Amino acid sequence: MQAVCEVNYAHILRILPDCDTEDLSYRFSIGKHLAYEIKIVESSRYTSSLSIKQTTKDMPDYLTPSMTVRLYHDARLAEVINSQNTGALEPSYEYPNLKMRQRNEKQMVNIFLAEWLDFCLKHTPRVTSEA
C-alpha cells in the first residue's frame, strides 16, 4: 500500500499547483460531463488534508466519489483517511463486521484514488476556478 500512496502523492502534486496553503479550492473539469473539486482543508509543515469530490451535476450523491486525503510531505505519501463520509478507515477489518467493510477496504480506496488521479492526468484536467 505504501507504493500506491507514493504514486498518489506524486499525482496530486502534478495536479495541484499549491498544496500547502489552507482554504484553497480548485475546480477541475474533464470534457463536458465530469467535474470535481479539491479543497485544502488543513495545512501544516509536514501534513496537509484535502477534500476531493466529484461535483458532476445530475448525479446522486451516493454515486459521486468523495474522500479526505492526508498528504505526508516528509514521507511523500498521500493516504485516504475517509471515503464517502463513512468515518476514519482502519488499516484492516475483521470479516464479517457490522458495517460490512471489506478486509482490505483502506487499500482498495487508495487504489481507487490512484486510478482516479491517473485518469485525470491522462485526460488533461483544466482548472476552471480557484478560490
Tab-separated table of N, CA and C in Angstrom:
chain	number	residue	atom	x	y	z
A	1	MET	N	0.821	-1.187	0.000
A	1	MET	CA	0.000	0.000	0.000
A	1	MET	C	0.868	1.256	0.000
A	2	GLN	N	2.066	1.152	0.530
A	2	GLN	CA	2.949	2.323	0.561
A	2	GLN	C	3.286	2.788	-0.851
A	3	ALA	N	3.487	1.864	-1.767
A	3	ALA	CA	3.793	2.235	-3.147
A	3	ALA	C	2.622	2.993	-3.781
A	4	VAL	N	1.403	2.565	-3.505
A	4	VAL	CA	0.218	3.253	-4.023
A	4	VAL	C	0.146	4.665	-3.450
A	5	CYS	N	0.426	4.813	-2.161
A	5	CYS	CA	0.389	6.128	-1.516
A	5	CYS	C	1.471	7.057	-2.070
A	6	GLU	N	2.627	6.496	-2.442
A	6	GLU	CA	3.688	7.305	-3.057
A	6	GLU	C	3.250	7.816	-4.428
A	7	VAL	N	2.638	6.944	-5.217
A	7	VAL	CA	2.153	7.341	-6.543
A	7	VAL	C	1.061	8.396	-6.399
A	8	ASN	N	0.155	8.207	-5.442
A	8	ASN	CA	-0.918	9.185	-5.224
A	8	ASN	C	-0.343	10.553	-4.872
A	9	TYR	N	0.678	10.591	-4.034
A	9	TYR	CA	1.310	11.856	-3.654
A	9	TYR	C	1.888	12.548	-4.892
A	10	ALA	N	2.604	11.802	-5.713
A	10	ALA	CA	3.207	12.383	-6.919
A	10	ALA	C	2.130	12.906	-7.867
A	11	HIS	N	1.042	12.169	-8.025
A	11	HIS	CA	-0.030	12.602	-8.927
A	11	HIS	C	-0.743	13.843	-8.401
A	12	ILE	N	-0.976	13.894	-7.102
A	12	ILE	CA	-1.628	15.075	-6.533
A	12	ILE	C	-0.760	16.310	-6.729
A	13	LEU	N	0.544	16.164	-6.543
A	13	LEU	CA	1.435	17.314	-6.748
A	13	LEU	C	1.440	17.779	-8.202
A	14	ARG	N	1.248	16.858	-9.149
A	14	ARG	CA	1.178	17.252	-10.556
A	14	ARG	C	-0.110	18.020	-10.858
A	15	ILE	N	-1.193	17.682	-10.156
A	15	ILE	CA	-2.483	18.333	-10.406
A	15	ILE	C	-2.590	19.672	-9.691
A	16	LEU	N	-2.130	19.717	-8.436
A	16	LEU	CA	-2.271	20.938	-7.640
A	16	LEU	C	-1.045	21.822	-7.752
A	17	PRO	N	-1.214	23.057	-8.150
A	17	PRO	CA	-0.072	23.959	-8.209
A	17	PRO	C	0.424	24.365	-6.816
A	18	ASP	N	-0.461	24.358	-5.831
A	18	ASP	CA	-0.080	24.784	-4.481
A	18	ASP	C	-0.879	23.950	-3.489
A	19	CYS	N	-0.210	23.039	-2.777
A	19	CYS	CA	-0.952	22.153	-1.876
A	19	CYS	C	-0.627	22.396	-0.409
A	20	ASP	N	-0.032	23.527	-0.100
A	20	ASP	CA	0.272	23.782	1.306
A	20	ASP	C	-0.333	25.088	1.824
A	21	THR	N	-1.315	25.615	1.112
A	21	THR	CA	-1.997	26.822	1.552
A	21	THR	C	-3.433	26.463	1.917
A	22	GLU	N	-3.775	26.683	3.178
A	22	GLU	CA	-5.103	26.327	3.654
A	22	GLU	C	-6.177	27.153	2.969
A	23	ASP	N	-7.356	26.586	2.885
A	23	ASP	CA	-8.561	27.230	2.348
A	23	ASP	C	-8.516	27.475	0.847
A	24	LEU	N	-7.590	26.852	0.139
A	24	LEU	CA	-7.626	26.937	-1.320
A	24	LEU	C	-8.592	25.889	-1.847
A	25	SER	N	-9.236	26.207	-2.937
A	25	SER	CA	-10.176	25.291	-3.563
A	25	SER	C	-9.954	25.332	-5.068
A	26	TYR	N	-9.810	24.174	-5.665
A	26	TYR	CA	-9.614	24.071	-7.109
A	26	TYR	C	-10.767	23.291	-7.711
A	27	ARG	N	-11.316	23.796	-8.783
A	27	ARG	CA	-12.361	23.080	-9.527
A	27	ARG	C	-11.774	22.711	-10.885
A	28	PHE	N	-11.962	21.459	-11.240
A	28	PHE	CA	-11.425	20.936	-12.484
A	28	PHE	C	-12.551	20.352	-13.318
A	29	SER	N	-12.330	20.312	-14.604
A	29	SER	CA	-13.285	19.622	-15.469
A	29	SER	C	-12.512	18.830	-16.521
A	30	ILE	N	-13.108	17.738	-16.892
A	30	ILE	CA	-12.577	16.900	-17.960
A	30	ILE	C	-13.738	16.668	-18.911
A	31	GLY	N	-13.613	17.203	-20.088
A	31	GLY	CA	-14.722	17.117	-21.029
A	31	GLY	C	-15.893	17.969	-20.557
A	32	LYS	N	-17.084	17.618	-21.030
A	32	LYS	CA	-18.270	18.395	-20.702
A	32	LYS	C	-19.005	17.857	-19.479
A	33	HIS	N	-18.798	16.599	-19.134
A	33	HIS	CA	-19.667	15.981	-18.148
A	33	HIS	C	-18.995	15.566	-16.848
A	34	LEU	N	-17.712	15.761	-16.708
A	34	LEU	CA	-17.031	15.334	-15.488
A	34	LEU	C	-16.374	16.535	-14.825
A	35	ALA	N	-16.764	16.799	-13.591
A	35	ALA	CA	-16.198	17.914	-12.834
A	35	ALA	C	-15.882	17.435	-11.428
A	36	TYR	N	-14.819	17.981	-10.858
A	36	TYR	CA	-14.504	17.644	-9.487
A	36	TYR	C	-13.808	18.816	-8.813
A	37	GLU	N	-13.738	18.717	-7.492
A	37	GLU	CA	-13.207	19.803	-6.681
A	37	GLU	C	-12.231	19.235	-5.660
A	38	ILE	N	-11.130	19.940	-5.481
A	38	ILE	CA	-10.161	19.597	-4.449
A	38	ILE	C	-10.008	20.824	-3.561
A	39	LYS	N	-10.275	20.647	-2.263
A	39	LYS	CA	-10.130	21.725	-1.292
A	39	LYS	C	-9.022	21.362	-0.314
A	40	ILE	N	-8.206	22.325	-0.005
A	40	ILE	CA	-7.194	22.132	1.031
A	40	ILE	C	-7.845	22.579	2.333
A	41	VAL	N	-8.130	21.611	3.197
A	41	VAL	CA	-8.874	21.926	4.412
A	41	VAL	C	-7.974	22.129	5.626
A	42	GLU	N	-6.766	21.616	5.561
A	42	GLU	CA	-5.834	21.777	6.677
A	42	GLU	C	-4.421	21.695	6.126
A	43	SER	N	-3.548	22.534	6.648
A	43	SER	CA	-2.171	22.514	6.182
A	43	SER	C	-1.231	22.856	7.325
A	44	SER	N	-0.180	22.060	7.432
A	44	SER	CA	0.870	22.340	8.403
A	44	SER	C	2.208	22.043	7.730
A	45	ARG	N	3.267	22.128	8.492
A	45	ARG	CA	4.591	21.965	7.897
A	45	ARG	C	4.795	20.592	7.257
A	46	TYR	N	4.321	19.550	7.916
A	46	TYR	CA	4.586	18.190	7.439
A	46	TYR	C	3.385	17.483	6.835
A	47	THR	N	2.185	18.021	7.040
A	47	THR	CA	0.990	17.360	6.508
A	47	THR	C	0.016	18.388	5.931
A	48	SER	N	-0.813	17.900	5.028
A	48	SER	CA	-1.947	18.669	4.514
A	48	SER	C	-3.111	17.708	4.378
A	49	SER	N	-4.315	18.221	4.534
A	49	SER	CA	-5.513	17.406	4.329
A	49	SER	C	-6.321	18.002	3.192
A	50	LEU	N	-6.736	17.139	2.279
A	50	LEU	CA	-7.503	17.557	1.109
A	50	LEU	C	-8.870	16.909	1.129
A	51	SER	N	-9.847	17.633	0.670
A	51	SER	CA	-11.167	17.078	0.427
A	51	SER	C	-11.302	16.971	-1.088
A	52	ILE	N	-11.537	15.770	-1.571
A	52	ILE	CA	-11.659	15.542	-3.011
A	52	ILE	C	-13.044	14.979	-3.279
A	53	LYS	N	-13.764	15.629	-4.197
A	53	LYS	CA	-15.088	15.106	-4.522
A	53	LYS	C	-15.454	15.414	-5.966
A	54	GLN	N	-16.233	14.528	-6.510
A	54	GLN	CA	-16.754	14.731	-7.853
A	54	GLN	C	-17.982	15.613	-7.732
A	55	THR	N	-18.084	16.628	-8.576
A	55	THR	CA	-19.188	17.582	-8.494
A	55	THR	C	-20.054	17.573	-9.744
A	56	THR	N	-20.065	16.465	-10.434
A	56	THR	CA	-20.855	16.350	-11.645
A	56	THR	C	-22.331	16.555	-11.325
A	57	LYS	N	-22.974	17.406	-12.096
A	57	LYS	CA	-24.395	17.690	-11.870
A	57	LYS	C	-25.237	16.517	-12.359
A	58	ASP	N	-26.461	16.481	-11.902
A	58	ASP	CA	-27.445	15.482	-12.309
A	58	ASP	C	-27.020	14.054	-11.966
A	59	MET	N	-26.288	13.900	-10.876
A	59	MET	CA	-25.908	12.568	-10.428
A	59	MET	C	-26.129	12.504	-8.915
A	60	PRO	N	-26.738	11.432	-8.425
A	60	PRO	CA	-26.978	11.336	-6.981
A	60	PRO	C	-25.674	11.327	-6.190
A	61	ASP	N	-25.726	11.869	-4.967
A	61	ASP	CA	-24.535	11.957	-4.119
A	61	ASP	C	-23.883	10.603	-3.870
A	62	TYR	N	-24.691	9.560	-3.696
A	62	TYR	CA	-24.113	8.263	-3.374
A	62	TYR	C	-23.336	7.649	-4.551
A	63	LEU	N	-23.481	8.195	-5.732
A	63	LEU	CA	-22.726	7.701	-6.887
A	63	LEU	C	-21.494	8.548	-7.205
A	64	THR	N	-21.330	9.667	-6.520
A	64	THR	CA	-20.180	10.529	-6.779
A	64	THR	C	-19.111	10.303	-5.711
A	65	PRO	N	-17.896	10.025	-6.122
A	65	PRO	CA	-16.826	9.782	-5.152
A	65	PRO	C	-16.503	11.030	-4.336
A	66	SER	N	-16.249	10.804	-3.053
A	66	SER	CA	-15.756	11.865	-2.187
A	66	SER	C	-14.841	11.223	-1.157
A	67	MET	N	-13.760	11.914	-0.837
A	67	MET	CA	-12.814	11.359	0.126
A	67	MET	C	-11.977	12.462	0.747
A	68	THR	N	-11.405	12.141	1.884
A	68	THR	CA	-10.445	13.012	2.540
A	68	THR	C	-9.093	12.338	2.435
A	69	VAL	N	-8.113	13.097	1.973
A	69	VAL	CA	-6.772	12.555	1.743
A	69	VAL	C	-5.776	13.335	2.584
A	70	ARG	N	-4.922	12.620	3.282
A	70	ARG	CA	-3.862	13.262	4.072
A	70	ARG	C	-2.560	13.130	3.307
A	71	LEU	N	-1.896	14.272	3.083
A	71	LEU	CA	-0.579	14.287	2.451
A	71	LEU	C	0.483	14.376	3.544
A	72	TYR	N	1.437	13.467	3.493
A	72	TYR	CA	2.569	13.487	4.413
A	72	TYR	C	3.776	13.971	3.608
A	73	HIS	N	4.104	15.252	3.744
A	73	HIS	CA	5.134	15.851	2.902
A	73	HIS	C	6.525	15.303	3.188
A	74	ASP	N	6.817	14.990	4.437
A	74	ASP	CA	8.149	14.470	4.765
A	74	ASP	C	8.347	13.061	4.214
A	75	ALA	N	7.309	12.237	4.235
A	75	ALA	CA	7.402	10.869	3.718
A	75	ALA	C	7.005	10.781	2.245
A	76	ARG	N	6.421	11.863	1.699
A	76	ARG	CA	5.961	11.926	0.315
A	76	ARG	C	4.905	10.854	0.029
A	77	LEU	N	3.899	10.806	0.914
A	77	LEU	CA	2.804	9.846	0.803
A	77	LEU	C	1.470	10.587	0.823
A	78	ALA	N	0.482	10.044	0.144
A	78	ALA	CA	-0.891	10.543	0.191
A	78	ALA	C	-1.786	9.355	0.521
A	79	GLU	N	-2.505	9.450	1.636
A	79	GLU	CA	-3.306	8.336	2.130
A	79	GLU	C	-4.755	8.773	2.297
A	80	VAL	N	-5.688	7.963	1.811
A	80	VAL	CA	-7.107	8.228	2.014
A	80	VAL	C	-7.429	7.898	3.467
A	81	ILE	N	-7.977	8.873	4.178
A	81	ILE	CA	-8.311	8.625	5.585
A	81	ILE	C	-9.816	8.542	5.817
A	82	ASN	N	-10.609	8.948	4.826
A	82	ASN	CA	-12.055	8.891	4.925
A	82	ASN	C	-12.601	8.812	3.506
A	83	SER	N	-13.594	7.959	3.296
A	83	SER	CA	-14.178	7.823	1.970
A	83	SER	C	-15.697	7.771	2.071
A	84	GLN	N	-16.364	8.491	1.213
A	84	GLN	CA	-17.826	8.533	1.149
A	84	GLN	C	-18.446	8.914	2.494
A	85	ASN	N	-17.754	9.740	3.259
A	85	ASN	CA	-18.249	10.232	4.550
A	85	ASN	C	-18.630	9.106	5.511
A	86	THR	N	-17.845	8.038	5.510
A	86	THR	CA	-18.137	6.899	6.383
A	86	THR	C	-17.298	6.887	7.641
A	87	GLY	N	-16.473	7.890	7.853
A	87	GLY	CA	-15.618	7.922	9.025
A	87	GLY	C	-14.227	7.406	8.697
A	88	ALA	N	-13.370	7.431	9.704
A	88	ALA	CA	-11.975	7.017	9.513
A	88	ALA	C	-11.889	5.545	9.112
A	89	LEU	N	-10.976	5.268	8.213
A	89	LEU	CA	-10.761	3.897	7.754
A	89	LEU	C	-9.689	3.227	8.604
A	90	GLU	N	-9.962	2.016	9.038
A	90	GLU	CA	-8.990	1.215	9.772
A	90	GLU	C	-8.037	0.562	8.773
A	91	PRO	N	-6.823	0.189	9.218
A	91	PRO	CA	-5.892	-0.486	8.304
A	91	PRO	C	-6.460	-1.794	7.739
A	92	SER	N	-7.212	-2.523	8.546
A	92	SER	CA	-7.885	-3.729	8.073
A	92	SER	C	-9.069	-4.013	8.982
A	93	TYR	N	-9.966	-4.852	8.517
A	93	TYR	CA	-11.189	-5.169	9.255
A	93	TYR	C	-11.334	-6.676	9.388
A	94	GLU	N	-11.890	-7.087	10.529
A	94	GLU	CA	-12.317	-8.474	10.671
A	94	GLU	C	-13.531	-8.645	9.760
A	95	TYR	N	-13.724	-9.836	9.271
A	95	TYR	CA	-14.865	-10.048	8.386
A	95	TYR	C	-15.605	-11.292	8.824
A	96	PRO	N	-16.887	-11.247	8.975
A	96	PRO	CA	-17.800	-10.126	8.726
A	96	PRO	C	-17.743	-9.107	9.859
A	97	ASN	N	-18.204	-7.882	9.547
A	97	ASN	CA	-18.274	-6.823	10.549
A	97	ASN	C	-19.596	-6.088	10.400
A	98	LEU	N	-19.931	-5.277	11.377
A	98	LEU	CA	-21.244	-4.620	11.398
A	98	LEU	C	-21.485	-3.718	10.194
A	99	LYS	N	-20.453	-3.032	9.719
A	99	LYS	CA	-20.616	-2.119	8.587
A	99	LYS	C	-20.356	-2.810	7.248
A	100	MET	N	-20.055	-4.098	7.298
A	100	MET	CA	-19.802	-4.914	6.098
A	100	MET	C	-18.692	-4.335	5.222
A	101	ARG	N	-17.647	-3.857	5.861
A	101	ARG	CA	-16.483	-3.382	5.115
A	101	ARG	C	-15.603	-4.567	4.756
A	102	GLN	N	-14.932	-4.451	3.630
A	102	GLN	CA	-14.023	-5.491	3.185
A	102	GLN	C	-12.792	-5.516	4.085
A	103	ARG	N	-12.130	-6.650	4.144
A	103	ARG	CA	-10.923	-6.773	4.977
A	103	ARG	C	-9.892	-5.709	4.601
A	104	ASN	N	-9.711	-5.479	3.306
A	104	ASN	CA	-8.690	-4.555	2.810
A	104	ASN	C	-9.310	-3.280	2.231
A	105	GLU	N	-10.353	-2.795	2.860
A	105	GLU	CA	-11.081	-1.639	2.315
A	105	GLU	C	-10.195	-0.403	2.162
A	106	LYS	N	-9.329	-0.138	3.129
A	106	LYS	CA	-8.459	1.035	3.043
A	106	LYS	C	-7.543	0.935	1.823
A	107	GLN	N	-6.997	-0.236	1.582
A	107	GLN	CA	-6.136	-0.428	0.423
A	107	GLN	C	-6.929	-0.234	-0.875
A	108	MET	N	-8.141	-0.757	-0.918
A	108	MET	CA	-8.962	-0.631	-2.125
A	108	MET	C	-9.312	0.827	-2.408
A	109	VAL	N	-9.589	1.615	-1.381
A	109	VAL	CA	-9.920	3.031	-1.568
A	109	VAL	C	-8.690	3.800	-2.057
A	110	ASN	N	-7.516	3.462	-1.553
A	110	ASN	CA	-6.288	4.116	-2.025
A	110	ASN	C	-5.984	3.740	-3.471
A	111	ILE	N	-6.265	2.522	-3.860
A	111	ILE	CA	-6.096	2.104	-5.257
A	111	ILE	C	-7.094	2.853	-6.143
A	112	PHE	N	-8.332	3.024	-5.665
A	112	PHE	CA	-9.315	3.797	-6.416
A	112	PHE	C	-8.824	5.221	-6.640
A	113	LEU	N	-8.281	5.849	-5.590
A	113	LEU	CA	-7.742	7.202	-5.736
A	113	LEU	C	-6.629	7.229	-6.782
A	114	ALA	N	-5.751	6.226	-6.769
A	114	ALA	CA	-4.662	6.162	-7.756
A	114	ALA	C	-5.225	6.080	-9.176
A	115	GLU	N	-6.229	5.250	-9.368
A	115	GLU	CA	-6.836	5.118	-10.699
A	115	GLU	C	-7.540	6.396	-11.110
A	116	TRP	N	-8.193	7.051	-10.195
A	116	TRP	CA	-8.909	8.282	-10.487
A	116	TRP	C	-7.936	9.397	-10.859
A	117	LEU	N	-6.861	9.544	-10.087
A	117	LEU	CA	-5.852	10.562	-10.389
A	117	LEU	C	-5.172	10.282	-11.720
A	118	ASP	N	-4.896	9.011	-12.004
A	118	ASP	CA	-4.293	8.631	-13.285
A	118	ASP	C	-5.223	9.000	-14.442
A	119	PHE	N	-6.507	8.725	-14.285
A	119	PHE	CA	-7.494	9.096	-15.304
A	119	PHE	C	-7.482	10.605	-15.538
A	120	CYS	N	-7.476	11.361	-14.446
A	120	CYS	CA	-7.489	12.825	-14.562
A	120	CYS	C	-6.248	13.332	-15.290
A	121	LEU	N	-5.095	12.778	-14.959
A	121	LEU	CA	-3.858	13.227	-15.606
A	121	LEU	C	-3.823	12.858	-17.089
A	122	LYS	N	-4.360	11.702	-17.446
A	122	LYS	CA	-4.374	11.277	-18.852
A	122	LYS	C	-5.307	12.132	-19.694
A	123	HIS	N	-6.342	12.695	-19.069
A	123	HIS	CA	-7.315	13.484	-19.808
A	123	HIS	C	-7.124	14.987	-19.603
A	124	THR	N	-5.967	15.383	-19.174
A	124	THR	CA	-5.575	16.784	-19.032
A	124	THR	C	-6.656	17.630	-18.373
A	125	PRO	N	-6.754	17.527	-17.045
A	125	PRO	CA	-7.753	18.380	-16.386
A	125	PRO	C	-7.357	19.841	-16.511
A	126	ARG	N	-8.337	20.686	-16.576
A	126	ARG	CA	-8.049	22.111	-16.599
A	126	ARG	C	-8.748	22.767	-15.413
A	127	VAL	N	-8.018	23.650	-14.772
A	127	VAL	CA	-8.563	24.363	-13.620
A	127	VAL	C	-9.593	25.339	-14.147
A	128	THR	N	-10.833	25.217	-13.659
A	128	THR	CA	-11.873	26.134	-14.096
A	128	THR	C	-12.085	27.262	-13.117
A	129	SER	N	-11.680	27.056	-11.862
A	129	SER	CA	-11.750	28.161	-10.902
A	129	SER	C	-10.860	27.870	-9.714
A	130	GLU	N	-10.389	28.929	-9.107
A	130	GLU	CA	-9.577	28.864	-7.880
A	130	GLU	C	-10.205	29.827	-6.907
A	131	ALA	N	-10.313	29.403	-5.678
A	131	ALA	CA	-10.849	30.306	-4.662
A	131	ALA	C	-9.939	30.320	-3.461
